[in-house]
CSV table of C-alpha atoms in Angstrom, one decimal:
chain,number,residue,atom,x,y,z
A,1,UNK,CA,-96.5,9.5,48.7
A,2,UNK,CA,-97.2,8.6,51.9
A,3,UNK,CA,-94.8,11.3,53.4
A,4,UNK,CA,-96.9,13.4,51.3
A,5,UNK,CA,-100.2,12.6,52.9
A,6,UNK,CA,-98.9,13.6,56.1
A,7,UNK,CA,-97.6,10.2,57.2
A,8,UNK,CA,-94.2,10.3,59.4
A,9,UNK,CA,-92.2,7.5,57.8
A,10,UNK,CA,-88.9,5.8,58.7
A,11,UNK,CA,-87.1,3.8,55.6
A,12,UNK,CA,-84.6,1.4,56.4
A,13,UNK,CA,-82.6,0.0,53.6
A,14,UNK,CA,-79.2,-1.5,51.8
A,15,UNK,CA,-79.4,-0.7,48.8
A,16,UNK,CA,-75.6,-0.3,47.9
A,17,UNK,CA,-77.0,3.4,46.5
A,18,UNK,CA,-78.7,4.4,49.2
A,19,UNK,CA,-75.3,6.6,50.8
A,20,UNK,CA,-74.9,8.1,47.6
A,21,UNK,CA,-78.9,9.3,46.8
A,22,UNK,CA,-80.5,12.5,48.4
A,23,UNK,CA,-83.5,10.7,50.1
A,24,UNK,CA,-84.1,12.8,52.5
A,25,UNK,CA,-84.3,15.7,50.5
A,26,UNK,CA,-86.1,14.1,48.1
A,27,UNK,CA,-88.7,12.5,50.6
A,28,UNK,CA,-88.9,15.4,52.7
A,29,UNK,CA,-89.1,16.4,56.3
A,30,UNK,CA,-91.4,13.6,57.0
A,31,UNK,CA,-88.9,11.0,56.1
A,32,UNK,CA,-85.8,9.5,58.1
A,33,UNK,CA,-83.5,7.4,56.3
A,34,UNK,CA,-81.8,4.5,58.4
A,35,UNK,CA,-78.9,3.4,55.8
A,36,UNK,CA,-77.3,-0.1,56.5
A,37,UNK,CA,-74.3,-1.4,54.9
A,38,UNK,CA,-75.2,-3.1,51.8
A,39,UNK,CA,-71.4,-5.1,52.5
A,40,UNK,CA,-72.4,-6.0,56.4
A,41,UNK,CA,-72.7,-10.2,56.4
A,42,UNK,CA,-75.6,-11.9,57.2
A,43,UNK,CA,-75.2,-11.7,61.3
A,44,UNK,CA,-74.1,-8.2,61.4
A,45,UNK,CA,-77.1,-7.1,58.8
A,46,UNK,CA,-79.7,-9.0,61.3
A,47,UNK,CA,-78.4,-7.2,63.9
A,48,UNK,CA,-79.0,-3.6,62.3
A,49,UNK,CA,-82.7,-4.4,61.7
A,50,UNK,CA,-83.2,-6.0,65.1
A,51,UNK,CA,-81.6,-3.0,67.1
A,52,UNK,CA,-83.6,-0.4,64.8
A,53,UNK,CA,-87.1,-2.4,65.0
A,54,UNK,CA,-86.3,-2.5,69.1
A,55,UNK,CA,-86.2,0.9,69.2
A,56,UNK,CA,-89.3,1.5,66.5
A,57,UNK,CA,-92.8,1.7,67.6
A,58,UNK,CA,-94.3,2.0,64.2
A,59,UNK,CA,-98.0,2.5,63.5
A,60,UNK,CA,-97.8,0.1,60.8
A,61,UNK,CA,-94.8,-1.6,59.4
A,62,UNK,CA,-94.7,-2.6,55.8
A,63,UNK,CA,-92.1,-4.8,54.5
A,64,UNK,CA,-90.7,-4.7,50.5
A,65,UNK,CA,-90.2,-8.1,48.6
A,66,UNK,CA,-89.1,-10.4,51.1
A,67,UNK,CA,-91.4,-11.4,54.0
A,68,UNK,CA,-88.3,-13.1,56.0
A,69,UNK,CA,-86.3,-9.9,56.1
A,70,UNK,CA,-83.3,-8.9,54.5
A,71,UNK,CA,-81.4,-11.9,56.2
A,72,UNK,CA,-84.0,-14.0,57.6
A,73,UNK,CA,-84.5,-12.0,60.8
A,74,UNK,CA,-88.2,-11.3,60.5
A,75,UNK,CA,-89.2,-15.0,61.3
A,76,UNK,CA,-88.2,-14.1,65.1
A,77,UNK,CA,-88.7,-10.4,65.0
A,78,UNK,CA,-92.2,-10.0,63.4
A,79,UNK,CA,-93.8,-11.9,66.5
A,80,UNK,CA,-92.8,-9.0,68.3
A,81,UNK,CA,-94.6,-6.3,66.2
A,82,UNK,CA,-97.8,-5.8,68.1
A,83,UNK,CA,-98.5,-3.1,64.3
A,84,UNK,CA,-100.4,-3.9,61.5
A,85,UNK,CA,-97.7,-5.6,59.2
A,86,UNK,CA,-98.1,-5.0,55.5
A,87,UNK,CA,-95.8,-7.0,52.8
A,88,UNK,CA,-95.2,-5.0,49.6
A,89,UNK,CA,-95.5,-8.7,47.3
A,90,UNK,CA,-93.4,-8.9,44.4
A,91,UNK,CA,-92.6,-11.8,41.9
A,92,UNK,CA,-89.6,-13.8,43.8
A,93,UNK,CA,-88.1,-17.0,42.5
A,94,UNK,CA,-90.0,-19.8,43.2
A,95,UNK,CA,-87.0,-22.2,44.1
A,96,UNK,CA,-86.3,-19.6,47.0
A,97,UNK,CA,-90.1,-19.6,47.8
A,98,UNK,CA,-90.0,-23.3,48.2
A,99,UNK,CA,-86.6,-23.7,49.9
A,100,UNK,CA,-87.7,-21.0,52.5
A,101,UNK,CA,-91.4,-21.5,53.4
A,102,UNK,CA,-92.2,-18.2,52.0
A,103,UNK,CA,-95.7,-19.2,52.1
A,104,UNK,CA,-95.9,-19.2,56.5
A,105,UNK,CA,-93.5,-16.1,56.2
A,106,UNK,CA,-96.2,-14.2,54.7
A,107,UNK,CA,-99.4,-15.5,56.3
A,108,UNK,CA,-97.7,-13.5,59.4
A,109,UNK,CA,-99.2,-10.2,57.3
A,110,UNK,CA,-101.9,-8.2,57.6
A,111,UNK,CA,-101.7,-7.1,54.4
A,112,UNK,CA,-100.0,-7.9,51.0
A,113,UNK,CA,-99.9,-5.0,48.5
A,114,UNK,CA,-99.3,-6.7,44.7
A,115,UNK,CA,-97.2,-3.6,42.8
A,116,UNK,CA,-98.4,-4.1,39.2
A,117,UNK,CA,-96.5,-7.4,38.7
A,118,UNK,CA,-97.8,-11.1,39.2
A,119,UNK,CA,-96.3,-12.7,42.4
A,120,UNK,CA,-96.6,-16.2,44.0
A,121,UNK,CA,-98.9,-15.6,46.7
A,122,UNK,CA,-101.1,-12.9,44.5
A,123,UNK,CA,-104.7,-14.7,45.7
A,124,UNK,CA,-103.6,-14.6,48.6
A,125,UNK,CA,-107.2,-13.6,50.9
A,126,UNK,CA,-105.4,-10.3,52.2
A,127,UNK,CA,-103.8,-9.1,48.6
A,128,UNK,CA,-104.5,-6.5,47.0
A,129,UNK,CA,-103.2,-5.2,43.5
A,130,UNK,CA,-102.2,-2.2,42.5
A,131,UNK,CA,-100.9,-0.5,39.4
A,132,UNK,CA,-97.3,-0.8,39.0
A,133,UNK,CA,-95.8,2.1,40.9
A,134,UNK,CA,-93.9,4.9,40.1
A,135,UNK,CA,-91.5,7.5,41.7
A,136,UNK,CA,-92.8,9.9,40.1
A,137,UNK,CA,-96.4,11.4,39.0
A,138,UNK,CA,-96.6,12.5,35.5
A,139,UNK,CA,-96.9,15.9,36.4
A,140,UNK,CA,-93.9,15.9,37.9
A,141,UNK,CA,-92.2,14.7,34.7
A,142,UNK,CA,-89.8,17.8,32.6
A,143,UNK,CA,-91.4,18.1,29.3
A,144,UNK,CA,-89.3,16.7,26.4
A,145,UNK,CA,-87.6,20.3,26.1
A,146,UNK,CA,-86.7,20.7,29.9
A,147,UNK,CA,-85.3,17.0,29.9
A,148,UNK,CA,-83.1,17.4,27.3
A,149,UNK,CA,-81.8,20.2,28.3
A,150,UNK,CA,-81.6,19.0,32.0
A,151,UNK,CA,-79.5,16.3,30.1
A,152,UNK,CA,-76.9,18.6,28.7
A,153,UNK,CA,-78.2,19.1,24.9
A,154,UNK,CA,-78.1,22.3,23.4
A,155,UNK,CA,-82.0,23.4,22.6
A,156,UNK,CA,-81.5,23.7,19.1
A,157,UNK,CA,-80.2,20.2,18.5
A,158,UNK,CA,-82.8,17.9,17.3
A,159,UNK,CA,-80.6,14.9,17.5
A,160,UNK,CA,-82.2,11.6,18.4
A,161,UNK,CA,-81.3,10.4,22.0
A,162,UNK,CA,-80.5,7.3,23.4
A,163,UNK,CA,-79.8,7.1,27.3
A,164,UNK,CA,-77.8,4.1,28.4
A,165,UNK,CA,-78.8,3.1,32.4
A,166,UNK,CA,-75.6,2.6,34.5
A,167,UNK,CA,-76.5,0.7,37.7
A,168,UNK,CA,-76.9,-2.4,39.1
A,169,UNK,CA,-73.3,-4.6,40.1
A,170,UNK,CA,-70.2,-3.2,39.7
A,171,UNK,CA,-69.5,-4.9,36.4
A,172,UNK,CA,-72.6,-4.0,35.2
A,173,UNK,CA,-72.1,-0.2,35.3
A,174,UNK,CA,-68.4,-0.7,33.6
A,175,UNK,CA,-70.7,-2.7,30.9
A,176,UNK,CA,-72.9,0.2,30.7
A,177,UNK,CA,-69.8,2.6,29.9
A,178,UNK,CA,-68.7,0.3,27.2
A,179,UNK,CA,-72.4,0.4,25.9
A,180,UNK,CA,-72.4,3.9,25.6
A,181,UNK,CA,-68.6,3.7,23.9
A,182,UNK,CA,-69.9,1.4,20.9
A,183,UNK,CA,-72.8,3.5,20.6
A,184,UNK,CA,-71.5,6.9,20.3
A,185,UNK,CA,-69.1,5.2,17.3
A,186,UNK,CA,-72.0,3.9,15.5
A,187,UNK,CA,-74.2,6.4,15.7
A,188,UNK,CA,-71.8,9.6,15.6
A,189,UNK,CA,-73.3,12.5,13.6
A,190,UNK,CA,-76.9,10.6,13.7
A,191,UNK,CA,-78.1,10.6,17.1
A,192,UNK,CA,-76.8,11.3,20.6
A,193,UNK,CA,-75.9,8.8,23.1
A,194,UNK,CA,-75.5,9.7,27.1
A,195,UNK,CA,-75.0,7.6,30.2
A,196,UNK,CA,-77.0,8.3,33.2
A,197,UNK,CA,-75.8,7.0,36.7
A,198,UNK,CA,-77.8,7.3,39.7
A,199,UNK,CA,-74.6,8.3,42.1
A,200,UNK,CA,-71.8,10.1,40.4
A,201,UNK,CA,-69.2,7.9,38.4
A,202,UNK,CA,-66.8,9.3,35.6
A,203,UNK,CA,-68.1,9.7,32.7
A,204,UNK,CA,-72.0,9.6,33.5
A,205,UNK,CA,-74.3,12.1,34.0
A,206,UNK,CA,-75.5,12.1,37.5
A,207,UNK,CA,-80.2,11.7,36.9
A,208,UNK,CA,-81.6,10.4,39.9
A,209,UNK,CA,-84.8,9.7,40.1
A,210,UNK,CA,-84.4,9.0,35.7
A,211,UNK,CA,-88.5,8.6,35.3
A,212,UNK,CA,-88.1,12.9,35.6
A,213,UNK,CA,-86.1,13.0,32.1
A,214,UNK,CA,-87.5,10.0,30.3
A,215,UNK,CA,-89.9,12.4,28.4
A,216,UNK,CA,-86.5,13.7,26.8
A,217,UNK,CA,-85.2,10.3,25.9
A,218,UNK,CA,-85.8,8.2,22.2
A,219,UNK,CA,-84.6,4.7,23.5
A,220,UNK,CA,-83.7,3.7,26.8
A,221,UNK,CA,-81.2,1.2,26.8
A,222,UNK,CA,-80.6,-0.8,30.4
A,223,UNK,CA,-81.9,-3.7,32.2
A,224,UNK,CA,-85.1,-5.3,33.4
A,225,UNK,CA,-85.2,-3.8,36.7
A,226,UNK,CA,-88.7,-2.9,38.4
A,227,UNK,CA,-88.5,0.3,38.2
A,228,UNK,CA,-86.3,0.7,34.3
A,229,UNK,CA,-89.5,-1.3,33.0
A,230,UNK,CA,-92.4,0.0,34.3
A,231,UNK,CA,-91.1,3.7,34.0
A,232,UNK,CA,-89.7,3.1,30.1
A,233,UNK,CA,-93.5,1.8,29.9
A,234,UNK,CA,-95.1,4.8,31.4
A,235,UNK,CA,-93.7,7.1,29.8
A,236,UNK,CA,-94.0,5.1,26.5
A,237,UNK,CA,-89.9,5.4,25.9
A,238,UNK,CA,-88.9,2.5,23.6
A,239,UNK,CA,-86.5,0.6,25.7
A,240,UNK,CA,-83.6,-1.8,25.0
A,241,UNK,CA,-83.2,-4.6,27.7
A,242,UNK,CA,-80.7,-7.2,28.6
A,243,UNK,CA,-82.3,-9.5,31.7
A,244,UNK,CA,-79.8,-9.3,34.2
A,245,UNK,CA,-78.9,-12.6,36.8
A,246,UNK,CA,-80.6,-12.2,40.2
A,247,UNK,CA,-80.7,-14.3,43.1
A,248,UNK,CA,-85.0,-13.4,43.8
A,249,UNK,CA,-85.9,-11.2,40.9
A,250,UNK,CA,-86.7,-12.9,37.3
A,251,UNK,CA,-86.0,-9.9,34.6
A,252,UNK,CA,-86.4,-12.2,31.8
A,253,UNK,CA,-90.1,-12.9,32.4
A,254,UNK,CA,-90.5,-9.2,33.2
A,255,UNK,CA,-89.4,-8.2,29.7
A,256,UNK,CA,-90.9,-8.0,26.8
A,257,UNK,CA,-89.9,-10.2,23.3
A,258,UNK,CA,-89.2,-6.9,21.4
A,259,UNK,CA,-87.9,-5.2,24.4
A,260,UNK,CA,-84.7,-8.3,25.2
A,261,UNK,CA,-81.3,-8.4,23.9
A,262,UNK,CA,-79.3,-11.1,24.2
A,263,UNK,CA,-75.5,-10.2,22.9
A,264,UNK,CA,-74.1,-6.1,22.2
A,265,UNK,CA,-74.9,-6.8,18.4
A,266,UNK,CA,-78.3,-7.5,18.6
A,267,UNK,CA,-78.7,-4.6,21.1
A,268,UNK,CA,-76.7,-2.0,18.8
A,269,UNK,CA,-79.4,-3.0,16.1
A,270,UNK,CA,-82.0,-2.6,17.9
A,271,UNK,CA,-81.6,0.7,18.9
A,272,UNK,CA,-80.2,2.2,15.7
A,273,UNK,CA,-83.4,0.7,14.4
A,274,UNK,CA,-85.6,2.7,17.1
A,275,UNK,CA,-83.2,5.6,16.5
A,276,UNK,CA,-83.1,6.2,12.9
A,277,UNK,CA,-85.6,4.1,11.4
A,278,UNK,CA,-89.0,4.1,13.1
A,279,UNK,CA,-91.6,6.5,14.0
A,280,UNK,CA,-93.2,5.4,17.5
A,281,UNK,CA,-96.7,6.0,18.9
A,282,UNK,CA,-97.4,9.0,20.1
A,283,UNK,CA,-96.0,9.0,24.5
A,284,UNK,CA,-98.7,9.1,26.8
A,285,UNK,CA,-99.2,12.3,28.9
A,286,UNK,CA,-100.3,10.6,31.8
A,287,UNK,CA,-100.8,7.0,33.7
A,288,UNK,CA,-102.2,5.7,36.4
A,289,UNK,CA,-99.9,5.6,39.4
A,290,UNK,CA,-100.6,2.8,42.0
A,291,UNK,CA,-98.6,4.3,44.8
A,292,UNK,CA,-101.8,6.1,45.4
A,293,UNK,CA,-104.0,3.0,45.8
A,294,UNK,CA,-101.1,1.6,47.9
A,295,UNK,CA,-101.0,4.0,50.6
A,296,UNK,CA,-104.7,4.2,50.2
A,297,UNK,CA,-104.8,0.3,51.6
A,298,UNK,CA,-102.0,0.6,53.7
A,299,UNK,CA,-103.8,3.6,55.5
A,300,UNK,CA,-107.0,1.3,56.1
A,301,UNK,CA,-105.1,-1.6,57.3
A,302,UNK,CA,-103.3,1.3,59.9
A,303,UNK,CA,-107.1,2.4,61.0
């Protein structure tokens, strides 16, 4: 959004996708994409972001999740920013906000942005909340006929489709392909089941950003990850949820009751329930995407 407003914009990230996305395509000419090796230890990954900050002079410099840096290395470099410094604030585990002063980490911002989630320092005097944000505007979306055939199926078949997420670790993606396996036996002649990697992988369908198909999809079957949540809710796409293990982010509380699994049985039920048993509400056309209001604030705080 903000490359779209004009902005020049430099992203820095290890994401362990990042080498296998097209961002800059994606983003545009008004992006540059600094990838760092998500397997770098601690000391080499300080290092990237010091060198890359040193040779930075941004206008503004906003931050996502963790005010200390991927490794810590904000508590020595932010001193040097003389930029507005905005903190993108999302929910974090509270025993790592204790452990790690989190709360002087983040009074060194200018701003704090509050994504459409709660968060610990939420109050704070320089927050401001958004709605959740999305990749994607819902004009940007395929309707339900392009998706599905963007997806592979035929545009005569009326089959019900479930889409099963593979990302996340390692392990998970294997998980996500034996998902998919139990599925497709289940539900063979009766619905459709296809799984959608971000980076290509045998036996997935490369989708990346997913949010552009969803309007194609019945269930959505994955984990409750930022962005699998709040685009399953968007788009009103029924979805099917285990809550992953992370170190910072807490999928359980993110998830909804209906929306958790906790074993493969209970998760095979639940979607041959949405499948084949249940007409939905009707999907919304559009939402409110707080990317907007984001950029909006981050724009003032560069003034």
């Amino acid at each position: 959004m903000a490359v779209a407003r004009g902005h020049a914009v430099d992203l820095l990230t290890n994401s362990p996708f990042a080498p296998g996305l097209p961002l800059e395509s994606w983003l545009g000419p008004g992006a540059t994409v600094h990838r760092v090796d998500a397997r770098l230890d601690k000391a080499a990954t300080v290092a990237a972001v010091g060198a890359w900050l040193a040779e930075s002079t941004p206008d503004v410099l906003v931050v996502d999740t963790f005010p200390r840096g991927l490794a810590g290395e904000l508590v020595t470099l932010l001193p040097t920013v003389r930029a507005p410094r905005v903190l993108v604030h999302r929910d974090l585990n509270p025993v790592y906000v204790e452990r790690f002063d989190v709360a002087r980490a983040v009074d060194a911002f200018d701003l704090l942005v509050v994504p459409g989630e709660d968060a610990p320092f939420a109050h704070h005097p320089r927050a401001v909340r958004t709605a959740p944000w999305l990749l994607l505007d819902a004009d940007a979306l395929l309707s339900q006929v392009e998706a599905r055939r963007r997806l592979g199926l035929d545009d005569g078949d009326s089959s019900p489709l479930a889409v099963v997420m593979g990302c996340g670790r390692p392990e998970e993606v294997a998980e996500a392909g034996e998902t998919v396996a139990r599925l497709r036996a289940l539900l063979a002649g009766r619905a459709a089941v296809l799984w959608l990697v971000p980076t290509p992988h045998e036996g997935g369908r490369t989708v990346w950003p997913a949010l552009e198909v969803l309007r194609g999809v019945d269930v959505l079957v994955g984990a409750g990850g930022y962005n699998t949540v709040q685009e399953a809710r968007a788009t009103g796409t029924p979805l099917v949820a285990w809550a992953r293990p992370r170190l910072y982010d807490r999928q359980a509380l993110r998830l909804r009751e209906e929306e958790r699994v906790g074993d493969a049985a209970e998760l095979e039920a639940k979607v041959t329930s949405l499948l084949l048993h249940q007409a939905g509400p009707a999907r919304p056309s559009a939402w409110v995407n707080g990317v907007h209001a984001a950029v909006e604030a981050i724009e003032r705080v560069a003034r």
